[in-house]
Structure formats: structure tokens, C-alpha cells
CSV table of C-alpha atoms in Angstrom, one decimal:
chain,number,residue,atom,x,y,z
A,1,UNK,CA,2.2,-38.7,0.4
A,2,UNK,CA,4.6,-38.2,3.3
A,3,UNK,CA,2.5,-39.0,6.9
A,4,UNK,CA,3.5,-35.5,8.1
A,5,UNK,CA,2.1,-33.7,5.2
A,6,UNK,CA,-1.6,-32.5,5.3
A,7,UNK,CA,-4.0,-30.6,3.1
A,8,UNK,CA,-4.6,-26.4,4.1
A,9,UNK,CA,-7.8,-25.2,3.9
A,10,UNK,CA,-7.7,-23.1,0.7
A,11,UNK,CA,-9.4,-20.2,3.0
A,12,UNK,CA,-6.5,-19.9,4.9
A,13,UNK,CA,-3.7,-20.9,2.2
A,14,UNK,CA,-2.7,-16.9,2.2
A,15,UNK,CA,-1.2,-17.7,6.0
A,16,UNK,CA,1.2,-19.9,4.2
A,17,UNK,CA,3.0,-17.0,2.6
A,18,UNK,CA,1.4,-13.8,4.6
A,19,UNK,CA,4.6,-13.4,6.7
A,20,UNK,CA,6.7,-12.7,3.4
A,21,UNK,CA,9.0,-16.0,3.1
A,22,UNK,CA,11.5,-16.5,0.2
A,23,UNK,CA,9.8,-19.1,-1.8
A,24,UNK,CA,10.8,-21.7,-4.3
A,25,UNK,CA,9.1,-21.4,-7.7
A,26,UNK,CA,8.8,-25.0,-9.5
A,27,UNK,CA,7.0,-26.2,-12.9
A,28,UNK,CA,7.2,-29.0,-15.4
A,29,UNK,CA,6.4,-29.0,-19.2
A,30,UNK,CA,7.0,-31.6,-21.5
A,31,UNK,CA,9.5,-33.5,-19.2
A,32,UNK,CA,11.3,-30.7,-18.3
A,33,UNK,CA,11.2,-29.5,-14.4
A,34,UNK,CA,13.1,-26.8,-12.9
A,35,UNK,CA,13.0,-25.0,-9.4
A,36,UNK,CA,14.1,-21.6,-8.8
A,37,UNK,CA,14.2,-19.2,-5.8
A,38,UNK,CA,11.9,-16.1,-5.6
A,39,UNK,CA,11.8,-13.3,-2.5
A,40,UNK,CA,9.2,-11.6,-4.6
A,41,UNK,CA,6.4,-13.8,-4.1
A,42,UNK,CA,3.1,-12.3,-2.5
A,43,UNK,CA,-0.2,-13.1,-1.5
A,44,UNK,CA,-3.0,-11.1,-3.6
A,45,UNK,CA,-6.6,-12.2,-2.4
A,46,UNK,CA,-8.3,-14.5,0.0
A,47,UNK,CA,-10.7,-16.3,-1.9
A,48,UNK,CA,-10.2,-17.7,-4.0
A,49,UNK,CA,-6.3,-17.5,-3.1
A,50,UNK,CA,-4.4,-15.6,-5.6
A,51,UNK,CA,-0.7,-14.8,-5.0
A,52,UNK,CA,2.0,-12.9,-7.4
A,53,UNK,CA,5.5,-13.8,-8.1
A,54,UNK,CA,8.1,-12.2,-10.0
A,55,UNK,CA,10.2,-14.8,-12.8
A,56,UNK,CA,12.8,-13.1,-14.7
A,57,UNK,CA,12.9,-13.4,-18.5
A,58,UNK,CA,16.2,-15.2,-17.8
A,59,UNK,CA,14.8,-17.8,-16.2
A,60,UNK,CA,14.4,-21.5,-17.2
A,61,UNK,CA,11.2,-21.8,-15.1
A,62,UNK,CA,9.7,-18.7,-16.8
A,63,UNK,CA,8.7,-20.9,-19.9
A,64,UNK,CA,7.7,-23.6,-18.0
A,65,UNK,CA,5.3,-21.8,-16.3
A,66,UNK,CA,4.0,-20.3,-19.3
A,67,UNK,CA,3.8,-23.1,-21.5
A,68,UNK,CA,2.2,-25.5,-18.6
A,69,UNK,CA,0.0,-23.0,-17.3
A,70,UNK,CA,0.6,-24.0,-13.5
A,71,UNK,CA,3.7,-23.8,-11.0
A,72,UNK,CA,4.2,-24.6,-7.6
A,73,UNK,CA,5.4,-21.6,-5.1
A,74,UNK,CA,6.7,-23.8,-1.6
A,75,UNK,CA,8.0,-22.5,1.3
A,76,UNK,CA,11.7,-23.7,1.9
A,77,UNK,CA,13.3,-24.0,5.6
A,78,UNK,CA,16.2,-23.2,7.3
A,79,UNK,CA,17.6,-26.6,6.5
A,80,UNK,CA,17.2,-25.6,3.0
A,81,UNK,CA,18.8,-22.3,3.2
A,82,UNK,CA,21.7,-23.9,1.1
A,83,UNK,CA,19.4,-25.4,-1.4
A,84,UNK,CA,17.6,-22.2,-1.7
A,85,UNK,CA,20.1,-19.9,-2.6
A,86,UNK,CA,22.0,-22.5,-5.1
A,87,UNK,CA,18.8,-22.9,-7.0
A,88,UNK,CA,18.5,-19.2,-7.2
A,89,UNK,CA,21.9,-18.6,-8.5
A,90,UNK,CA,22.4,-21.5,-10.9
A,91,UNK,CA,20.8,-22.2,-14.4
A,92,UNK,CA,19.4,-25.0,-15.9
A,93,UNK,CA,20.0,-23.7,-19.2
A,94,UNK,CA,23.8,-24.0,-18.4
A,95,UNK,CA,23.8,-26.7,-15.9
A,96,UNK,CA,21.4,-29.5,-16.9
A,97,UNK,CA,22.2,-31.5,-13.5
A,98,UNK,CA,21.3,-28.5,-11.6
A,99,UNK,CA,18.7,-30.1,-9.6
A,100,UNK,CA,20.7,-32.9,-8.5
A,101,UNK,CA,23.6,-31.0,-7.5
A,102,UNK,CA,21.8,-28.5,-5.5
A,103,UNK,CA,20.1,-31.6,-3.5
A,104,UNK,CA,16.5,-30.7,-4.7
A,105,UNK,CA,14.3,-33.8,-4.3
A,106,UNK,CA,11.0,-33.7,-6.1
A,107,UNK,CA,7.8,-35.7,-5.3
A,108,UNK,CA,4.5,-35.5,-6.8
A,109,UNK,CA,1.0,-35.7,-5.6
A,110,UNK,CA,-2.0,-37.9,-6.7
A,111,UNK,CA,-3.4,-37.2,-9.9
A,112,UNK,CA,-1.2,-34.3,-10.4
A,113,UNK,CA,2.3,-34.1,-12.4
A,114,UNK,CA,3.2,-30.9,-10.6
A,115,UNK,CA,6.6,-31.2,-9.0
A,116,UNK,CA,7.3,-30.3,-5.3
A,117,UNK,CA,10.2,-30.0,-3.5
A,118,UNK,CA,10.3,-32.2,-0.7
A,119,UNK,CA,11.5,-31.0,2.6
A,120,UNK,CA,9.8,-27.5,2.3
A,121,UNK,CA,7.4,-26.5,5.2
A,122,UNK,CA,4.5,-26.0,2.6
A,123,UNK,CA,3.2,-26.0,-0.8
A,124,UNK,CA,0.6,-24.0,-2.6
A,125,UNK,CA,-0.3,-25.5,-6.3
A,126,UNK,CA,-1.2,-22.7,-8.7
A,127,UNK,CA,-2.9,-22.3,-11.7
A,128,UNK,CA,-1.7,-19.6,-14.2
A,129,UNK,CA,-3.9,-16.4,-14.6
A,130,UNK,CA,-2.6,-15.3,-17.9
A,131,UNK,CA,-2.0,-11.3,-17.7
A,132,UNK,CA,0.4,-10.9,-20.8
A,133,UNK,CA,0.7,-7.1,-19.8
A,134,UNK,CA,2.0,-7.8,-16.7
A,135,UNK,CA,4.4,-10.7,-17.9
A,136,UNK,CA,5.9,-8.8,-20.7
A,137,UNK,CA,6.2,-5.4,-18.8
A,138,UNK,CA,7.0,-6.7,-15.2
A,139,UNK,CA,7.8,-10.1,-15.4
A,140,UNK,CA,4.8,-10.3,-13.0
A,141,UNK,CA,2.9,-13.4,-12.7
A,142,UNK,CA,-0.5,-14.2,-10.9
A,143,UNK,CA,-1.5,-17.5,-9.8
A,144,UNK,CA,-4.6,-18.8,-8.5
A,145,UNK,CA,-4.1,-21.2,-5.4
A,146,UNK,CA,-5.9,-24.4,-6.1
A,147,UNK,CA,-4.8,-26.7,-3.9
A,148,UNK,CA,-2.4,-26.4,-0.8
A,149,UNK,CA,-0.5,-28.7,2.2
A,150,UNK,CA,1.9,-28.3,4.9
A,151,UNK,CA,4.2,-30.4,6.8
A,152,UNK,CA,2.1,-30.9,10.4
A,153,UNK,CA,5.4,-30.8,12.2
A,154,UNK,CA,5.4,-27.0,11.7
A,155,UNK,CA,2.3,-26.0,10.5
A,156,UNK,CA,-1.1,-27.3,12.4
A,157,UNK,CA,-4.7,-26.3,12.9
A,158,UNK,CA,-4.3,-23.5,10.4
A,159,UNK,CA,-1.8,-21.9,11.9
A,160,UNK,CA,2.1,-21.6,11.8
A,161,UNK,CA,3.9,-23.1,14.7
A,162,UNK,CA,7.2,-21.7,14.7
A,163,UNK,CA,7.5,-21.2,18.1
A,164,UNK,CA,7.1,-25.3,19.0
A,165,UNK,CA,8.9,-26.7,15.9
A,166,UNK,CA,12.7,-27.2,15.6
A,167,UNK,CA,14.4,-24.1,14.5
A,168,UNK,CA,15.3,-26.1,11.2
A,169,UNK,CA,11.7,-25.5,10.2
A,170,UNK,CA,11.5,-21.8,10.1
A,171,UNK,CA,11.0,-19.8,7.0
A,172,UNK,CA,13.8,-17.9,5.1
A,173,UNK,CA,13.5,-14.3,4.3
A,174,UNK,CA,16.3,-13.2,1.7
A,175,UNK,CA,18.0,-10.0,1.8
A,176,UNK,CA,20.9,-10.0,-0.9
A,177,UNK,CA,24.7,-11.5,-0.9
A,178,UNK,CA,24.0,-15.1,0.7
A,179,UNK,CA,22.3,-13.3,3.7
A,180,UNK,CA,18.9,-14.5,4.7
A,181,UNK,CA,16.9,-14.0,8.1
A,182,UNK,CA,15.1,-16.8,9.6
A,183,UNK,CA,11.4,-16.1,10.7
A,184,UNK,CA,11.7,-15.0,14.5
A,185,UNK,CA,9.4,-14.7,17.9
A,186,UNK,CA,5.4,-14.5,17.9
A,187,UNK,CA,3.9,-11.7,18.8
A,188,UNK,CA,0.3,-11.3,19.2
A,189,UNK,CA,-1.5,-7.9,19.9
B,1,UNK,CA,15.1,15.6,9.8
B,2,UNK,CA,15.9,13.0,12.9
B,3,UNK,CA,19.6,12.6,13.1
B,4,UNK,CA,19.0,9.2,12.8
B,5,UNK,CA,17.3,8.9,9.6
B,6,UNK,CA,19.7,8.7,6.2
B,7,UNK,CA,19.0,8.3,2.8
B,8,UNK,CA,19.2,4.9,1.2
B,9,UNK,CA,20.7,4.4,-2.0
B,10,UNK,CA,17.8,3.8,-4.7
B,11,UNK,CA,20.0,0.9,-6.2
B,12,UNK,CA,19.8,-1.0,-2.8
B,13,UNK,CA,16.2,0.4,-1.8
B,14,UNK,CA,14.7,-3.4,-2.6
B,15,UNK,CA,16.6,-4.8,0.5
B,16,UNK,CA,14.2,-2.7,2.6
B,17,UNK,CA,11.5,-4.8,1.7
B,18,UNK,CA,13.3,-8.0,0.6
B,19,UNK,CA,12.4,-10.3,3.6
B,20,UNK,CA,8.9,-9.7,3.3
B,21,UNK,CA,7.9,-7.4,6.1
B,22,UNK,CA,4.3,-6.2,6.8
B,23,UNK,CA,4.2,-2.3,5.9
B,24,UNK,CA,2.2,0.6,6.5
B,25,UNK,CA,1.0,2.4,3.6
B,26,UNK,CA,0.6,6.3,3.7
B,27,UNK,CA,-1.0,8.9,1.6
B,28,UNK,CA,-2.1,12.6,1.3
B,29,UNK,CA,-4.6,14.2,-1.0
B,30,UNK,CA,-6.2,17.9,-0.5
B,31,UNK,CA,-5.4,17.6,3.1
B,32,UNK,CA,-6.8,14.2,4.0
B,33,UNK,CA,-3.8,11.9,5.4
B,34,UNK,CA,-4.4,8.3,6.1
B,35,UNK,CA,-2.2,5.3,7.2
B,36,UNK,CA,-2.8,1.4,6.8
B,37,UNK,CA,-1.2,-1.7,7.1
B,38,UNK,CA,-0.5,-4.0,4.4
B,39,UNK,CA,0.8,-7.6,4.8
B,40,UNK,CA,0.7,-7.8,0.8
B,41,UNK,CA,3.8,-5.6,-0.2
B,42,UNK,CA,6.5,-6.9,-2.3
B,43,UNK,CA,9.6,-5.6,-4.4
B,44,UNK,CA,9.1,-6.2,-8.1
B,45,UNK,CA,12.3,-4.5,-9.8
B,46,UNK,CA,15.7,-3.4,-8.6
B,47,UNK,CA,16.4,-0.5,-11.0
B,48,UNK,CA,14.5,1.7,-11.2
B,49,UNK,CA,12.8,0.0,-7.8
B,50,UNK,CA,9.5,-0.7,-8.2
B,51,UNK,CA,7.0,-2.7,-5.9
B,52,UNK,CA,3.3,-3.9,-5.7
B,53,UNK,CA,1.0,-3.6,-2.9
B,54,UNK,CA,-2.5,-4.8,-2.5
B,55,UNK,CA,-4.9,-2.0,-1.4
B,56,UNK,CA,-8.4,-3.0,-0.9
B,57,UNK,CA,-11.6,-1.0,-2.5
B,58,UNK,CA,-12.8,-0.4,1.0
B,59,UNK,CA,-10.3,1.7,2.4
B,60,UNK,CA,-9.8,5.2,2.8
B,61,UNK,CA,-6.4,5.2,1.6
B,62,UNK,CA,-7.1,3.8,-1.8
B,63,UNK,CA,-8.6,7.3,-3.1
B,64,UNK,CA,-5.9,9.0,-1.7
B,65,UNK,CA,-3.1,7.0,-3.5
B,66,UNK,CA,-5.3,7.2,-7.0
B,67,UNK,CA,-5.9,10.8,-6.7
B,68,UNK,CA,-2.3,11.9,-5.4
B,69,UNK,CA,-0.5,9.5,-7.3
B,70,UNK,CA,2.1,8.8,-5.0
B,71,UNK,CA,2.1,7.1,-1.4
B,72,UNK,CA,4.8,6.0,1.1
B,73,UNK,CA,5.9,2.4,2.1
B,74,UNK,CA,7.2,2.2,5.4
B,75,UNK,CA,8.7,-0.5,7.7
B,76,UNK,CA,7.0,-0.7,11.1
B,77,UNK,CA,9.0,-2.2,13.9
B,78,UNK,CA,8.0,-4.9,17.0
B,79,UNK,CA,7.7,-1.8,19.1
B,80,UNK,CA,5.0,-0.6,16.7
B,81,UNK,CA,2.8,-3.8,16.7
B,82,UNK,CA,-0.2,-2.5,18.4
B,83,UNK,CA,-0.1,0.6,16.2
B,84,UNK,CA,0.1,-1.4,13.0
B,85,UNK,CA,-2.4,-3.7,14.0
B,86,UNK,CA,-4.6,-0.6,15.3
B,87,UNK,CA,-4.0,1.2,11.8
B,88,UNK,CA,-4.9,-1.9,10.0
B,89,UNK,CA,-8.4,-2.6,11.7
B,90,UNK,CA,-9.8,0.7,11.5
B,91,UNK,CA,-11.0,2.9,8.8
B,92,UNK,CA,-10.7,6.7,8.8
B,93,UNK,CA,-13.8,6.7,7.1
B,94,UNK,CA,-15.7,5.8,10.4
B,95,UNK,CA,-13.4,7.0,12.6
B,96,UNK,CA,-11.8,10.5,11.8
B,97,UNK,CA,-9.6,10.6,14.8
B,98,UNK,CA,-8.0,7.0,13.6
B,99,UNK,CA,-4.4,8.2,13.3
B,100,UNK,CA,-4.3,10.2,16.9
B,101,UNK,CA,-6.1,7.0,18.5
B,102,UNK,CA,-3.5,4.8,16.6
B,103,UNK,CA,-0.6,6.6,18.2
B,104,UNK,CA,0.5,7.8,14.5
B,105,UNK,CA,3.0,10.6,14.2
B,106,UNK,CA,3.7,12.0,10.9
B,107,UNK,CA,7.1,13.9,9.5
B,108,UNK,CA,7.4,15.1,6.2
B,109,UNK,CA,10.9,15.3,3.9
B,110,UNK,CA,12.2,18.6,2.9
B,111,UNK,CA,10.6,19.5,-0.5
B,112,UNK,CA,7.5,17.1,-0.1
B,113,UNK,CA,4.1,16.7,1.6
B,114,UNK,CA,4.4,13.0,1.5
B,115,UNK,CA,3.5,11.9,5.2
B,116,UNK,CA,5.7,9.2,6.7
B,117,UNK,CA,5.2,7.5,10.2
B,118,UNK,CA,7.7,8.3,12.8
B,119,UNK,CA,9.2,5.5,14.5
B,120,UNK,CA,9.6,3.1,11.5
B,121,UNK,CA,12.8,1.5,10.4
B,122,UNK,CA,12.5,2.7,6.9
B,123,UNK,CA,10.6,4.5,4.3
B,124,UNK,CA,10.0,4.4,0.4
B,125,UNK,CA,8.5,7.2,-1.2
B,126,UNK,CA,6.5,6.1,-4.4
B,127,UNK,CA,5.0,7.3,-7.4
B,128,UNK,CA,2.2,5.4,-8.4
B,129,UNK,CA,2.5,3.9,-11.7
B,130,UNK,CA,-1.2,3.8,-12.9
B,131,UNK,CA,-2.3,0.3,-14.1
B,132,UNK,CA,-6.1,0.6,-14.3
B,133,UNK,CA,-6.8,-3.0,-15.0
B,134,UNK,CA,-4.4,-4.4,-12.4
B,135,UNK,CA,-5.9,-2.0,-9.4
B,136,UNK,CA,-9.8,-2.9,-10.7
B,137,UNK,CA,-9.4,-6.3,-11.2
B,138,UNK,CA,-6.9,-7.4,-8.5
B,139,UNK,CA,-6.7,-4.3,-6.4
B,140,UNK,CA,-2.9,-4.4,-7.3
B,141,UNK,CA,-0.9,-1.2,-7.2
B,142,UNK,CA,2.6,-0.7,-8.4
B,143,UNK,CA,4.7,2.2,-7.2
B,144,UNK,CA,8.2,3.5,-8.5
B,145,UNK,CA,10.3,4.1,-5.6
B,146,UNK,CA,11.9,7.8,-6.1
B,147,UNK,CA,13.6,7.9,-2.8
B,148,UNK,CA,14.0,6.2,0.7
B,149,UNK,CA,15.4,6.5,3.8
B,150,UNK,CA,16.3,4.1,6.8
B,151,UNK,CA,17.1,5.1,10.5
B,152,UNK,CA,20.8,4.0,10.9
B,153,UNK,CA,19.9,2.6,14.4
B,154,UNK,CA,18.7,-0.7,12.4
B,155,UNK,CA,19.7,-0.1,8.6
B,156,UNK,CA,23.6,0.8,8.0
B,157,UNK,CA,26.2,0.7,5.1
B,158,UNK,CA,23.5,-0.4,2.9
B,159,UNK,CA,22.3,-3.7,5.5
B,160,UNK,CA,19.8,-4.3,8.0
B,161,UNK,CA,21.4,-4.9,11.1
B,162,UNK,CA,18.8,-6.7,12.7
B,163,UNK,CA,21.6,-9.1,14.8
B,164,UNK,CA,23.2,-6.0,16.9
B,165,UNK,CA,20.1,-3.5,16.9
B,166,UNK,CA,17.6,-3.6,19.9
B,167,UNK,CA,15.1,-6.2,19.2
B,168,UNK,CA,12.6,-3.4,19.2
B,169,UNK,CA,13.9,-2.4,15.5
B,170,UNK,CA,13.2,-5.9,14.3
B,171,UNK,CA,10.3,-6.0,11.5
B,172,UNK,CA,6.8,-7.5,11.6
B,173,UNK,CA,5.4,-9.9,9.4
B,174,UNK,CA,1.7,-10.4,10.2
B,175,UNK,CA,-0.1,-13.8,9.8
B,176,UNK,CA,-4.0,-13.3,11.0
B,177,UNK,CA,-6.0,-12.8,14.2
B,178,UNK,CA,-3.3,-10.0,15.4
B,179,UNK,CA,-0.5,-12.3,15.6
B,180,UNK,CA,2.8,-11.4,13.8
B,181,UNK,CA,6.5,-13.0,13.9
B,182,UNK,CA,9.3,-10.9,14.4
B,183,UNK,CA,12.3,-11.3,12.1
B,184,UNK,CA,15.0,-13.4,13.5
B,185,UNK,CA,18.3,-14.4,13.4
B,186,UNK,CA,20.4,-13.9,10.4
B,187,UNK,CA,21.6,-16.9,8.5
B,188,UNK,CA,24.7,-16.6,5.6
B,189,UNK,CA,25.1,-19.3,3.4
């Protein structure tokens, strides 16, 4: 494992996505791996940590999630804006070399075959909680976070450190038409 | 209506929350009005626009949403960080003067009694789509956006204009313990 990647206490895993970043969703089933972008991912519970993510019926990733029962939510960085937009606008079904062309490099954690995208700032391994009505009606998927990790260059001691990290580590917040906002300055009340 | 507030095309209403801001949830039922903060709100669909929001069983707002069948999601600004944290950490049940103490000023749109919080950057009027299983099991509520408005000083021509607006208009992205991030700079790919 990259020396900069450290486990995140599951009780604080919600903090990784609490600020509403655009995420990458990855999954693997029977040798097929895909990665897509999702602006519509959100924390759902603290303990055990759960989250929601909207995965359209047209995506190749959806079948991988449904069949494997697991997926990864990871937080891409400003340095990965083009990668994020590319995996969000190209389909593996039409472009079998989508991941290579997008510059995605994958790695795994010990004792797991979940595909993690290198260079992200944090990763949440999720077990699908099947909710057929939500999935069919709203494309809404619920996952329980079973493990989480973050890069210590931007997340340390249970807190994001965007203020002190290089700006290339900031999270992305998608709007539309290839436009993102980076997360900005910290405000304490 | 405030001269700065303009309707937002429903087809583009998702853009108001696509970057994952912390929101204020407001609702009214039989003369009782409440406002709470929610970091766990997320777009769910484009057309008709839908969104999800997690509303804990302990909140006074939840009963108002369930009984009235409607609520408002609004986007507070950096200038409202303290207001947002205050309404998110105090309960109307224990403090009947919560809204006054928090500095909340309400207004309504024509032909509607939905309570809107003044000073926010955008408002999404929502009709509850009852999903009893989601509400009971996950505290997860789904709303269809029936109308939306934004302040033209920060949202114009279908786009956020955080880059040119006064920084006090930036959206808030909550983490924990009174710490928010403001949205930052625009990135185009």
C-alpha cells in the first residue's frame, strides 16, 4: 500500500464526503472493472456509515454493482478533473479501453479485489444494501461503508487539511458542461 | 419579491445543489414553522427534478414535512455560516424562540405559504414523494422540486457565478464540529 494511504476510523468516514464532493464509483465483477463519475452521492448515516449514490440504468458500472454487491466511492482531486470528466462522459460499453484512455490506474487493498482509483484523496469500500424499489424507481443505491482510507497528505487526524495541502488535492464539485468548483477555504463558527 | 430573486428553469434546478452544498430545510404545518440545517441533501433526478434529504427522527422539522407534504431546500451562504450552524444545533422543541435567536427571517412567494429563509442564494420548493420504507428505515426523504428561485447576484443565466460575486455569497460545505468549507474556484475541463 502507498505509504501515504492510511485507514480512516469508520465512525468518522462520513467526513470524507460530508462536504458534497463529486465522486468516482468503481466496481468489479467477473473480471470486468469500470469507473464512473457521480455528482449525486451523499452520506446517509453515521454508524454504521452508509451512503447513497445515483447510478443511471445506462451505465456499465450499474450491473457490476448489482452483480458483485459491492463498490467503491472515492474522492477525486483537482489534479484529476480531466480524468473525472472523462470517465463521467465515456461509456465502457462503447469504448472497451475507456479506463486506459482516461488515465485511470487501479490498485487493490490486501485481501480484497475491489478496484480503487490511484491518486484520489480518499476511498470508501461499500457493501450494497439491496433496495430493489429504490434502484428500479430512482436509480438510487444504498451502500454500507465497510472500510475507508485517505491520503495523509490531505486528510490527517480525522480531518481534511485542504488549507495546508497543495491545492491540487482539493475536492471537485461538479456543476454541468465540464465545469467544476474546487473546495475553498475553511470557515469555523 | 426581492428584486434580486428570479425564477430558475426547472430543467436546470439540479445545478443549484449539484456541487453538494449544505442546505437549510424549512417546512410549515398548522402555523408551526421550523428551519434545520442538513449536510445530507443531494440531487436525485433531472426532469422532473427530484432530490433526497436525510431528516433525523429527532428533528421537529420532520413532522412538519410529513404532515404538510412539502418543504423547502435552500442554499445558505458564507454570510450565514453562524445561522446555519445555529439552526442545525438547536431544537425548536426545546427552544420555541429558536428561529428568532438564530437570526432567521422568513418570507413567502405569491400563492404559497412555504417558508423561505431570507438571505440564502437559492430556494427549491419541494413536494414530498412519500416513501414510508425509506423514511422509517433510513430517515431518507425524497422531494420533487416544483419551483426554484435564485439570487441574481450569485446565480445568473443558468449558472452559479461564485467567481465574480462577493465571497460572502459562496456556498457552505459542512464537515463537523462547527467547521465548514466555502466553495472555491471554478475549474473548466
